C-alpha cells in the first residue's frame, strides 16, 4: 500500500469533514491582494488552497483582497489570474473584497449602534503610543465613550470627499487590557481618497484587513480559511468578528450557529538568496536593479516562467518542502533540483556553443554537408528526432580543447580521438595561433566509417563533444543568471539590501551559436543545450535577434 502523506492542515480538514461540520462541505479561497505579481511563496498557498479543494471534492474560489486602493490595480488582477492558470489550477468563482464594501459598511454601522465601535480623532502616533505592551494594559482613547450618535455622524463624514486622510479612524471597542494586542481597540476603517480600481470614487473610507477578511470568508461560505503563521495572533479577533457578524445577521439567534469559517495557519515559504516581500520586490523594480516583475532573477512566477522553470517543477518543489507550523528558510537548491528533474523529462536536446572556437575537419570535402540525426529526448520515448547539419567547419567550445593536455583530459587534444555527438569520430591534428598565442583554429581528421550506426562507430572513445556547423547555425545572445543576493538570508541581514546584491547576477554572452533547429524554438519550449544545461528562448527574441535564458545547469555547480 502506498504511504499516505497528509499535512497537518489536511488532517484538520479531514477531522472536520468526518465530524460533518458545515454540512460536510469544504470551501477554501486564495486571497491575493492585487498589489503586485505572485511569487513562489504565493504558489505554496495556492497549492494548499486549490490542492485541498481538489483532494476533498470541495471548491476553491479566488478572492482579491482589494481593500487598499493606493497600491492595487487591474494589471495585477490580470496577471494573478494568468499565473494561477499557468501553475495548473482552476478557481470556481472570482470574488473581490470590494464586492462587500456596502455589507461591511452596514455591519460597521451596526457595530457603532451597539456600542462595538467608535470614531477616534487622534493621530495614528497617539493611538500607537496608547497601545501599551503585551504585559502592560493600554490607555483608553479620550473618544472611546463618545455618544453613539456622534460616532455615526463622524463615520458618515469619514466617507466624504471633505474628510482629511488620517484625521480620524473607526475603531472596534474591544479590550484595551487584553494580552492579545489585536484586541486593543483595533482600527477597522480609515479614510483614503485614492480612487479604487473597481469602485472608483464611490468610497472614501475603507475597511482594514481584519475587518474584511473573516467577514468575506463568512459571506462566501468559506469553511477553511488557510493562511500563513503571522495570522495566528489575529485568529481570536477573526473569530470574535464572525461572532458579532452572526449576532448582526440574526443567524446566531435563529440557532444557525453551526457555520463558521475556520482559520488554519501554516509556515511561509522563504527561499535562500532572495527576498519575497512585495515591498522589496517593488523596490528592486523601481530602482532598476532588475528589469521588471518578470526578470528571470525574480522569485515571481512570471520571472520563473520566463527563465524556463516549469509549473510542475514548482509544484513538486512545494510538495517536497511540505507544510509545518514552524518558519524556515528553504534551500533554493531544492527548487533547482526539482526543475532539473522535471526538465530532464521535458526538454528537447539541442546543440549550442557558448564560447566558440573553430574546428576544421581537414579531410572532409569543402562545400559538402550532410544531415545527421539527433535524438530529441533520450528520457522520453517517442519524442522523435530532428536533423543537425554537419560540414567541414564547425564551432566547438574553447574549453573542449587543450594543446598540452593532462592524461585525464578526455576532450580534444592533438593525437587523440573524440566523438562528435551524432556524427563522426575525429582525430585532432593540431591548432593555429595568432601572434599573441591565442588559438584561432583547431584541425582534425574524421573517420568516414565512424558515423553513428556504422561499424566503425563502436570503438571505444572516451570523450563526446557537441558542435554546430559554422554555416548552419544562428548567432544568439545567452543570458546566464546567478543568485540575486550573495547572502543566504537577505531579509534577516542587518545591512541595507543594496549592499547584499550580487553584482554578477546577470552575465550576457553575445557570441554564441545555436543549431538551426533551436533557432526555431519559441518562448515556452523547454530546451537542453547538450552538456551545458537547460535553456529557454526569451521574449526579447525577434527576427533579428535570438536570446536564450539559462534556466539552470545540468548539475549543481554553484558555490564550488
Ligand atoms: P506581502 O506581505 O509581501 O505583501 P502578502 O502575504 O500580504 O505578501 P497577499 O497577496 O496578501 O500577499 O497573499 C495572498 C496569500 O498568499 C495569503 O494567504 C498569504 O498568506 C499567502 N502568502 C504570501 N506569501 C507567502 C509565502 N511566502 N509563503 C506562503 N504563503 C504566502
Ligand atoms: Mg501584504
Ligand atoms: Mg496580504
mmCIF file of C-alpha atoms in Angstrom, residues 135-433:
data_model
loop_
_atom_site.group_PDB
_atom_site.id
_atom_site.type_symbol
_atom_site.label_atom_id
_atom_site.label_comp_id
_atom_site.label_asym_id
_atom_site.label_seq_id
_atom_site.Cartn_x
_atom_site.Cartn_y
_atom_site.Cartn_z
ATOM 1 C CA UNK A 135 2.394 42.858 29.654
ATOM 2 C CA UNK A 136 1.006 46.327 30.411
ATOM 3 C CA UNK A 137 -2.514 47.482 29.584
ATOM 4 C CA UNK A 138 -3.154 50.172 27.026
ATOM 5 C CA UNK A 139 -4.665 53.587 27.650
ATOM 6 C CA UNK A 140 -8.230 54.241 26.542
ATOM 7 C CA UNK A 141 -8.729 56.875 23.864
ATOM 8 C CA UNK A 142 -10.483 60.046 25.097
ATOM 9 C CA UNK A 143 -13.036 59.357 22.319
ATOM 10 C CA UNK A 144 -13.766 55.817 23.441
ATOM 11 C CA UNK A 145 -17.004 56.657 25.221
ATOM 12 C CA UNK A 146 -18.277 59.391 22.938
ATOM 13 C CA UNK A 147 -22.021 59.266 22.157
ATOM 14 C CA UNK A 148 -23.122 56.735 19.546
ATOM 15 C CA UNK A 149 -24.828 59.481 17.511
ATOM 16 C CA UNK A 150 -21.568 61.416 17.311
ATOM 17 C CA UNK A 151 -19.656 58.376 16.032
ATOM 18 C CA UNK A 152 -22.391 57.640 13.496
ATOM 19 C CA UNK A 153 -22.280 61.224 12.191
ATOM 20 C CA UNK A 154 -18.472 61.239 12.001
ATOM 21 C CA UNK A 155 -18.343 57.821 10.367
ATOM 22 C CA UNK A 156 -20.662 59.109 7.616
ATOM 23 C CA UNK A 157 -18.410 62.149 7.305
ATOM 24 C CA UNK A 158 -15.326 59.916 7.010
ATOM 25 C CA UNK A 159 -16.840 58.616 3.782
ATOM 26 C CA UNK A 160 -16.993 62.021 2.089
ATOM 27 C CA UNK A 161 -14.514 63.850 -0.107
ATOM 28 C CA UNK A 162 -14.149 66.503 2.624
ATOM 29 C CA UNK A 163 -12.698 64.121 5.195
ATOM 30 C CA UNK A 164 -8.960 64.541 5.665
ATOM 31 C CA UNK A 165 -6.908 61.352 5.400
ATOM 32 C CA UNK A 166 -5.502 60.384 8.806
ATOM 33 C CA UNK A 167 -7.749 62.810 10.696
ATOM 34 C CA UNK A 168 -9.929 60.060 12.173
ATOM 35 C CA UNK A 169 -10.465 56.307 12.124
ATOM 36 C CA UNK A 170 -13.160 53.894 13.198
ATOM 37 C CA UNK A 171 -12.036 51.573 15.983
ATOM 38 C CA UNK A 172 -13.675 48.427 17.331
ATOM 39 C CA UNK A 173 -14.356 48.842 21.050
ATOM 40 C CA UNK A 174 -12.882 45.691 22.484
ATOM 41 C CA UNK A 175 -10.432 45.363 25.362
ATOM 42 C CA UNK A 176 -7.547 47.773 25.998
ATOM 43 C CA UNK A 177 -6.034 45.369 28.539
ATOM 44 C CA UNK A 178 -6.201 42.182 26.504
ATOM 45 C CA UNK A 179 -2.838 40.383 26.333
ATOM 46 C CA UNK A 180 -3.567 39.892 22.634
ATOM 47 C CA UNK A 181 -2.670 43.293 21.209
ATOM 48 C CA UNK A 182 -5.067 42.863 18.291
ATOM 49 C CA UNK A 183 -7.963 43.263 20.738
ATOM 50 C CA UNK A 184 -6.847 46.679 21.955
ATOM 51 C CA UNK A 185 -9.463 48.582 20.016
ATOM 52 C CA UNK A 186 -8.170 47.750 16.526
ATOM 53 C CA UNK A 187 -8.606 50.303 13.769
ATOM 54 C CA UNK A 188 -11.236 48.920 11.380
ATOM 55 C CA UNK A 189 -11.781 51.792 8.905
ATOM 56 C CA UNK A 190 -9.563 54.558 7.539
ATOM 57 C CA UNK A 191 -10.027 57.446 5.105
ATOM 58 C CA UNK A 192 -8.436 57.022 1.644
ATOM 59 C CA UNK A 193 -9.187 59.275 -1.330
ATOM 60 C CA UNK A 194 -7.206 57.407 -3.988
ATOM 61 C CA UNK A 195 -9.745 56.031 -6.479
ATOM 62 C CA UNK A 196 -10.301 52.290 -6.230
ATOM 63 C CA UNK A 197 -9.595 50.094 -9.283
ATOM 64 C CA UNK A 198 -13.141 48.744 -9.209
ATOM 65 C CA UNK A 199 -15.334 51.115 -7.228
ATOM 66 C CA UNK A 200 -13.700 54.367 -8.343
ATOM 67 C CA UNK A 201 -14.559 57.284 -6.086
ATOM 68 C CA UNK A 202 -17.664 55.703 -4.606
ATOM 69 C CA UNK A 203 -15.916 55.196 -1.261
ATOM 70 C CA UNK A 204 -13.634 57.400 0.769
ATOM 71 C CA UNK A 205 -13.431 55.101 3.728
ATOM 72 C CA UNK A 206 -12.042 51.551 3.541
ATOM 73 C CA UNK A 207 -12.080 48.552 5.899
ATOM 74 C CA UNK A 208 -8.819 47.224 7.313
ATOM 75 C CA UNK A 209 -7.697 43.650 6.625
ATOM 76 C CA UNK A 210 -9.009 42.366 9.981
ATOM 77 C CA UNK A 211 -12.425 43.858 9.334
ATOM 78 C CA UNK A 212 -12.669 42.474 5.803
ATOM 79 C CA UNK A 213 -11.065 39.069 5.689
ATOM 80 C CA UNK A 214 -13.066 36.965 8.151
ATOM 81 C CA UNK A 215 -16.298 38.657 7.138
ATOM 82 C CA UNK A 216 -15.614 37.993 3.450
ATOM 83 C CA UNK A 217 -14.913 34.334 4.287
ATOM 84 C CA UNK A 218 -18.219 34.212 6.162
ATOM 85 C CA UNK A 219 -20.230 35.925 3.384
ATOM 86 C CA UNK A 220 -18.920 33.445 0.826
ATOM 87 C CA UNK A 221 -19.363 30.344 2.957
ATOM 88 C CA UNK A 222 -15.659 29.541 3.240
ATOM 89 C CA UNK A 223 -15.236 26.598 5.611
ATOM 90 C CA UNK A 224 -11.436 26.627 5.920
ATOM 91 C CA UNK A 225 -9.556 29.891 5.700
ATOM 92 C CA UNK A 226 -5.969 28.765 5.263
ATOM 93 C CA UNK A 227 -3.255 31.374 5.692
ATOM 94 C CA UNK A 228 0.273 31.826 6.991
ATOM 95 C CA UNK A 229 1.594 31.833 10.549
ATOM 96 C CA UNK A 230 1.759 35.585 11.052
ATOM 97 C CA UNK A 231 -2.041 35.492 11.300
ATOM 98 C CA UNK A 232 -2.070 33.215 14.354
ATOM 99 C CA UNK A 233 -2.438 36.202 16.738
ATOM 100 C CA UNK A 234 -5.228 37.593 14.529
ATOM 101 C CA UNK A 235 -7.301 34.434 14.842
ATOM 102 C CA UNK A 236 -9.140 35.301 18.100
ATOM 103 C CA UNK A 237 -10.175 38.640 16.566
ATOM 104 C CA UNK A 238 -11.188 36.848 13.365
ATOM 105 C CA UNK A 239 -13.441 34.550 15.423
ATOM 106 C CA UNK A 240 -14.812 37.409 17.532
ATOM 107 C CA UNK A 241 -15.806 39.434 14.477
ATOM 108 C CA UNK A 242 -17.533 36.382 12.978
ATOM 109 C CA UNK A 243 -19.442 36.042 16.291
ATOM 110 C CA UNK A 244 -20.566 39.663 16.047
ATOM 111 C CA UNK A 245 -21.499 39.195 12.403
ATOM 112 C CA UNK A 246 -23.692 36.237 13.332
ATOM 113 C CA UNK A 247 -25.337 38.343 16.005
ATOM 114 C CA UNK A 248 -25.853 41.119 13.440
ATOM 115 C CA UNK A 249 -27.343 38.943 10.709
ATOM 116 C CA UNK A 250 -29.505 37.058 13.192
ATOM 117 C CA UNK A 251 -28.129 33.624 12.322
ATOM 118 C CA UNK A 252 -26.931 33.158 15.895
ATOM 119 C CA UNK A 253 -30.367 33.921 17.325
ATOM 120 C CA UNK A 254 -32.062 31.616 14.836
ATOM 121 C CA UNK A 255 -29.899 28.775 16.084
ATOM 122 C CA UNK A 256 -27.883 28.732 12.889
ATOM 123 C CA UNK A 257 -24.689 28.640 14.812
ATOM 124 C CA UNK A 258 -23.205 25.664 13.077
ATOM 125 C CA UNK A 259 -21.490 27.554 10.299
ATOM 126 C CA UNK A 260 -18.218 29.335 10.859
ATOM 127 C CA UNK A 261 -15.065 29.537 8.780
ATOM 128 C CA UNK A 262 -12.011 28.063 10.481
ATOM 129 C CA UNK A 263 -8.669 29.807 10.121
ATOM 130 C CA UNK A 264 -5.676 27.453 9.859
ATOM 131 C CA UNK A 265 -2.108 28.730 9.616
ATOM 132 C CA UNK A 266 0.987 27.158 8.053
ATOM 133 C CA UNK A 267 4.581 28.335 7.652
ATOM 134 C CA UNK A 268 5.546 30.751 4.904
ATOM 135 C CA UNK A 269 7.868 29.752 2.144
ATOM 136 C CA UNK A 270 11.164 31.641 2.305
ATOM 137 C CA UNK A 271 13.902 30.974 -0.220
ATOM 138 C CA UNK A 272 17.635 31.388 0.255
ATOM 139 C CA UNK A 273 19.439 34.138 -1.684
ATOM 140 C CA UNK A 274 16.306 36.110 -2.498
ATOM 141 C CA UNK A 275 13.637 38.316 -0.948
ATOM 142 C CA UNK A 276 9.934 37.618 -1.002
ATOM 143 C CA UNK A 277 8.301 40.714 0.432
ATOM 144 C CA UNK A 278 6.338 42.615 -2.188
ATOM 145 C CA UNK A 279 7.643 45.883 -0.820
ATOM 146 C CA UNK A 280 11.212 44.816 -1.564
ATOM 147 C CA UNK A 281 10.296 43.359 -4.954
ATOM 148 C CA UNK A 282 8.683 46.711 -5.853
ATOM 149 C CA UNK A 283 11.856 48.448 -4.753
ATOM 150 C CA UNK A 284 14.080 46.224 -6.932
ATOM 151 C CA UNK A 285 11.962 47.158 -9.940
ATOM 152 C CA UNK A 286 11.581 50.862 -9.172
ATOM 153 C CA UNK A 287 15.318 51.273 -8.703
ATOM 154 C CA UNK A 288 16.080 49.416 -11.926
ATOM 155 C CA UNK A 289 18.018 46.701 -10.108
ATOM 156 C CA UNK A 290 16.071 44.166 -12.163
ATOM 157 C CA UNK A 291 14.232 44.706 -15.454
ATOM 158 C CA UNK A 292 10.719 44.106 -14.114
ATOM 159 C CA UNK A 293 8.421 41.639 -12.371
ATOM 160 C CA UNK A 294 9.323 39.013 -14.955
ATOM 161 C CA UNK A 295 13.085 39.449 -14.724
ATOM 162 C CA UNK A 296 14.332 35.833 -14.705
ATOM 163 C CA UNK A 297 16.190 36.506 -11.447
ATOM 164 C CA UNK A 298 12.994 37.410 -9.591
ATOM 165 C CA UNK A 299 11.241 34.904 -7.280
ATOM 166 C CA UNK A 300 7.983 35.757 -9.060
ATOM 167 C CA UNK A 301 6.063 33.139 -11.014
ATOM 168 C CA UNK A 302 6.322 35.228 -14.186
ATOM 169 C CA UNK A 303 10.093 35.552 -13.653
ATOM 170 C CA UNK A 304 10.472 31.820 -13.162
ATOM 171 C CA UNK A 305 8.301 31.117 -16.201
ATOM 172 C CA UNK A 306 10.441 33.394 -18.342
ATOM 173 C CA UNK A 307 13.593 31.792 -17.004
ATOM 174 C CA UNK A 308 12.282 28.382 -18.033
ATOM 175 C CA UNK A 309 11.015 26.791 -14.812
ATOM 176 C CA UNK A 310 8.052 24.512 -15.453
ATOM 177 C CA UNK A 311 4.877 24.771 -13.349
ATOM 178 C CA UNK A 312 5.218 21.063 -12.494
ATOM 179 C CA UNK A 313 8.683 21.601 -11.047
ATOM 180 C CA UNK A 314 7.379 24.403 -8.825
ATOM 181 C CA UNK A 315 4.520 22.224 -7.622
ATOM 182 C CA UNK A 316 6.874 19.300 -6.980
ATOM 183 C CA UNK A 317 9.190 21.541 -5.001
ATOM 184 C CA UNK A 318 6.316 22.770 -2.850
ATOM 185 C CA UNK A 319 5.186 19.209 -2.254
ATOM 186 C CA UNK A 320 8.714 18.306 -1.170
ATOM 187 C CA UNK A 321 9.055 21.068 1.435
ATOM 188 C CA UNK A 322 5.621 20.402 2.951
ATOM 189 C CA UNK A 323 3.535 22.427 5.414
ATOM 190 C CA UNK A 324 4.501 22.851 9.059
ATOM 191 C CA UNK A 325 3.909 25.201 11.985
ATOM 192 C CA UNK A 326 7.488 26.462 12.072
ATOM 193 C CA UNK A 327 9.000 29.124 9.895
ATOM 194 C CA UNK A 328 12.051 28.014 7.981
ATOM 195 C CA UNK A 329 14.332 29.081 5.187
ATOM 196 C CA UNK A 330 14.020 26.813 2.154
ATOM 197 C CA UNK A 331 17.112 25.999 0.155
ATOM 198 C CA UNK A 332 16.907 27.289 -3.418
ATOM 199 C CA UNK A 333 18.966 24.275 -4.495
ATOM 200 C CA UNK A 334 15.970 22.077 -3.692
ATOM 201 C CA UNK A 335 13.918 24.120 -6.125
ATOM 202 C CA UNK A 336 16.645 23.892 -8.755
ATOM 203 C CA UNK A 337 16.855 20.130 -8.274
ATOM 204 C CA UNK A 338 13.104 19.894 -8.846
ATOM 205 C CA UNK A 339 13.470 21.986 -12.002
ATOM 206 C CA UNK A 340 16.258 19.737 -13.331
ATOM 207 C CA UNK A 341 14.341 16.590 -12.577
ATOM 208 C CA UNK A 342 11.278 17.793 -14.442
ATOM 209 C CA UNK A 343 13.100 19.389 -17.383
ATOM 210 C CA UNK A 344 15.166 16.248 -17.878
ATOM 211 C CA UNK A 345 11.903 14.609 -18.959
ATOM 212 C CA UNK A 346 10.586 17.592 -20.912
ATOM 213 C CA UNK A 347 13.479 19.382 -22.586
ATOM 214 C CA UNK A 348 14.386 18.857 -26.232
ATOM 215 C CA UNK A 349 18.128 18.249 -26.628
ATOM 216 C CA UNK A 350 19.818 20.685 -28.984
ATOM 217 C CA UNK A 351 23.371 21.828 -29.625
ATOM 218 C CA UNK A 352 24.730 25.245 -28.813
ATOM 219 C CA UNK A 353 28.262 26.534 -28.433
ATOM 220 C CA UNK A 354 28.612 29.353 -25.934
ATOM 221 C CA UNK A 355 32.338 30.001 -26.054
ATOM 222 C CA UNK A 356 33.196 29.153 -29.659
ATOM 223 C CA UNK A 357 36.434 28.242 -31.385
ATOM 224 C CA UNK A 358 36.624 26.988 -34.986
ATOM 225 C CA UNK A 359 37.299 23.332 -35.762
ATOM 226 C CA UNK A 360 38.222 22.398 -39.352
ATOM 227 C CA UNK A 361 37.835 18.789 -40.475
ATOM 228 C CA UNK A 362 40.653 18.904 -42.981
ATOM 229 C CA UNK A 363 39.816 15.650 -44.798
ATOM 230 C CA UNK A 364 36.114 16.473 -45.170
ATOM 231 C CA UNK A 365 35.316 17.816 -48.672
ATOM 232 C CA UNK A 366 34.930 21.563 -48.927
ATOM 233 C CA UNK A 367 31.424 22.747 -49.774
ATOM 234 C CA UNK A 368 29.895 19.425 -48.701
ATOM 235 C CA UNK A 369 27.479 18.920 -45.841
ATOM 236 C CA UNK A 370 25.221 16.163 -44.544
ATOM 237 C CA UNK A 371 22.235 15.844 -42.269
ATOM 238 C CA UNK A 372 22.781 13.975 -39.029
ATOM 239 C CA UNK A 373 20.019 12.575 -36.886
ATOM 240 C CA UNK A 374 19.722 13.988 -33.353
ATOM 241 C CA UNK A 375 17.504 12.410 -30.710
ATOM 242 C CA UNK A 376 15.041 14.897 -29.234
ATOM 243 C CA UNK A 377 14.996 13.380 -25.782
ATOM 244 C CA UNK A 378 16.513 10.050 -24.761
ATOM 245 C CA UNK A 379 14.498 10.216 -21.491
ATOM 246 C CA UNK A 380 11.217 10.381 -23.358
ATOM 247 C CA UNK A 381 10.036 7.544 -25.571
ATOM 248 C CA UNK A 382 8.556 8.592 -28.907
ATOM 249 C CA UNK A 383 9.950 12.099 -28.598
ATOM 250 C CA UNK A 384 11.363 11.726 -32.091
ATOM 251 C CA UNK A 385 14.423 13.163 -33.766
ATOM 252 C CA UNK A 386 15.480 16.237 -35.680
ATOM 253 C CA UNK A 387 18.259 16.957 -38.161
ATOM 254 C CA UNK A 388 21.504 18.753 -37.496
ATOM 255 C CA UNK A 389 23.819 19.683 -40.352
ATOM 256 C CA UNK A 390 27.462 18.569 -40.343
ATOM 257 C CA UNK A 391 30.139 20.174 -42.517
ATOM 258 C CA UNK A 392 33.868 20.822 -42.815
ATOM 259 C CA UNK A 393 33.969 23.783 -40.402
ATOM 260 C CA UNK A 394 32.359 23.619 -37.007
ATOM 261 C CA UNK A 395 32.176 25.614 -33.794
ATOM 262 C CA UNK A 396 33.156 23.775 -30.652
ATOM 263 C CA UNK A 397 33.657 25.010 -27.081
ATOM 264 C CA UNK A 398 37.028 26.608 -26.445
ATOM 265 C CA UNK A 399 37.167 24.701 -23.133
ATOM 266 C CA UNK A 400 36.920 21.410 -25.004
ATOM 267 C CA UNK A 401 40.417 21.819 -26.455
ATOM 268 C CA UNK A 402 43.795 21.739 -24.755
ATOM 269 C CA UNK A 403 47.090 21.791 -26.587
ATOM 270 C CA UNK A 404 49.071 20.182 -23.776
ATOM 271 C CA UNK A 405 46.517 18.126 -22.005
ATOM 272 C CA UNK A 406 46.958 16.033 -18.868
ATOM 273 C CA UNK A 407 46.280 12.300 -19.178
ATOM 274 C CA UNK A 408 42.761 12.525 -17.777
ATOM 275 C CA UNK A 409 41.625 15.147 -20.313
ATOM 276 C CA UNK A 410 39.159 13.229 -22.460
ATOM 277 C CA UNK A 411 38.245 16.065 -24.770
ATOM 278 C CA UNK A 412 40.133 17.374 -27.781
ATOM 279 C CA UNK A 413 43.925 17.387 -27.821
ATOM 280 C CA UNK A 414 46.412 16.661 -30.635
ATOM 281 C CA UNK A 415 46.929 12.966 -31.341
ATOM 282 C CA UNK A 416 43.747 11.779 -29.612
ATOM 283 C CA UNK A 417 40.324 10.736 -30.823
ATOM 284 C CA UNK A 418 36.991 12.130 -29.683
ATOM 285 C CA UNK A 419 33.472 11.567 -30.863
ATOM 286 C CA UNK A 420 31.442 14.449 -32.254
ATOM 287 C CA UNK A 421 27.913 13.964 -30.958
ATOM 288 C CA UNK A 422 25.556 12.421 -33.569
ATOM 289 C CA UNK A 423 28.373 12.498 -36.170
ATOM 290 C CA UNK A 424 31.861 11.065 -36.618
ATOM 291 C CA UNK A 425 34.906 10.155 -34.566
ATOM 292 C CA UNK A 426 37.673 12.680 -35.271
ATOM 293 C CA UNK A 427 41.402 12.744 -34.542
ATOM 294 C CA UNK A 428 42.856 16.107 -33.590
ATOM 295 C CA UNK A 429 45.890 17.012 -35.698
ATOM 296 C CA UNK A 430 46.840 20.453 -34.422
ATOM 297 C CA UNK A 431 45.888 24.083 -33.993
ATOM 298 C CA UNK A 432 46.684 27.568 -35.316
ATOM 299 C CA UNK A 433 47.526 30.563 -33.112
#
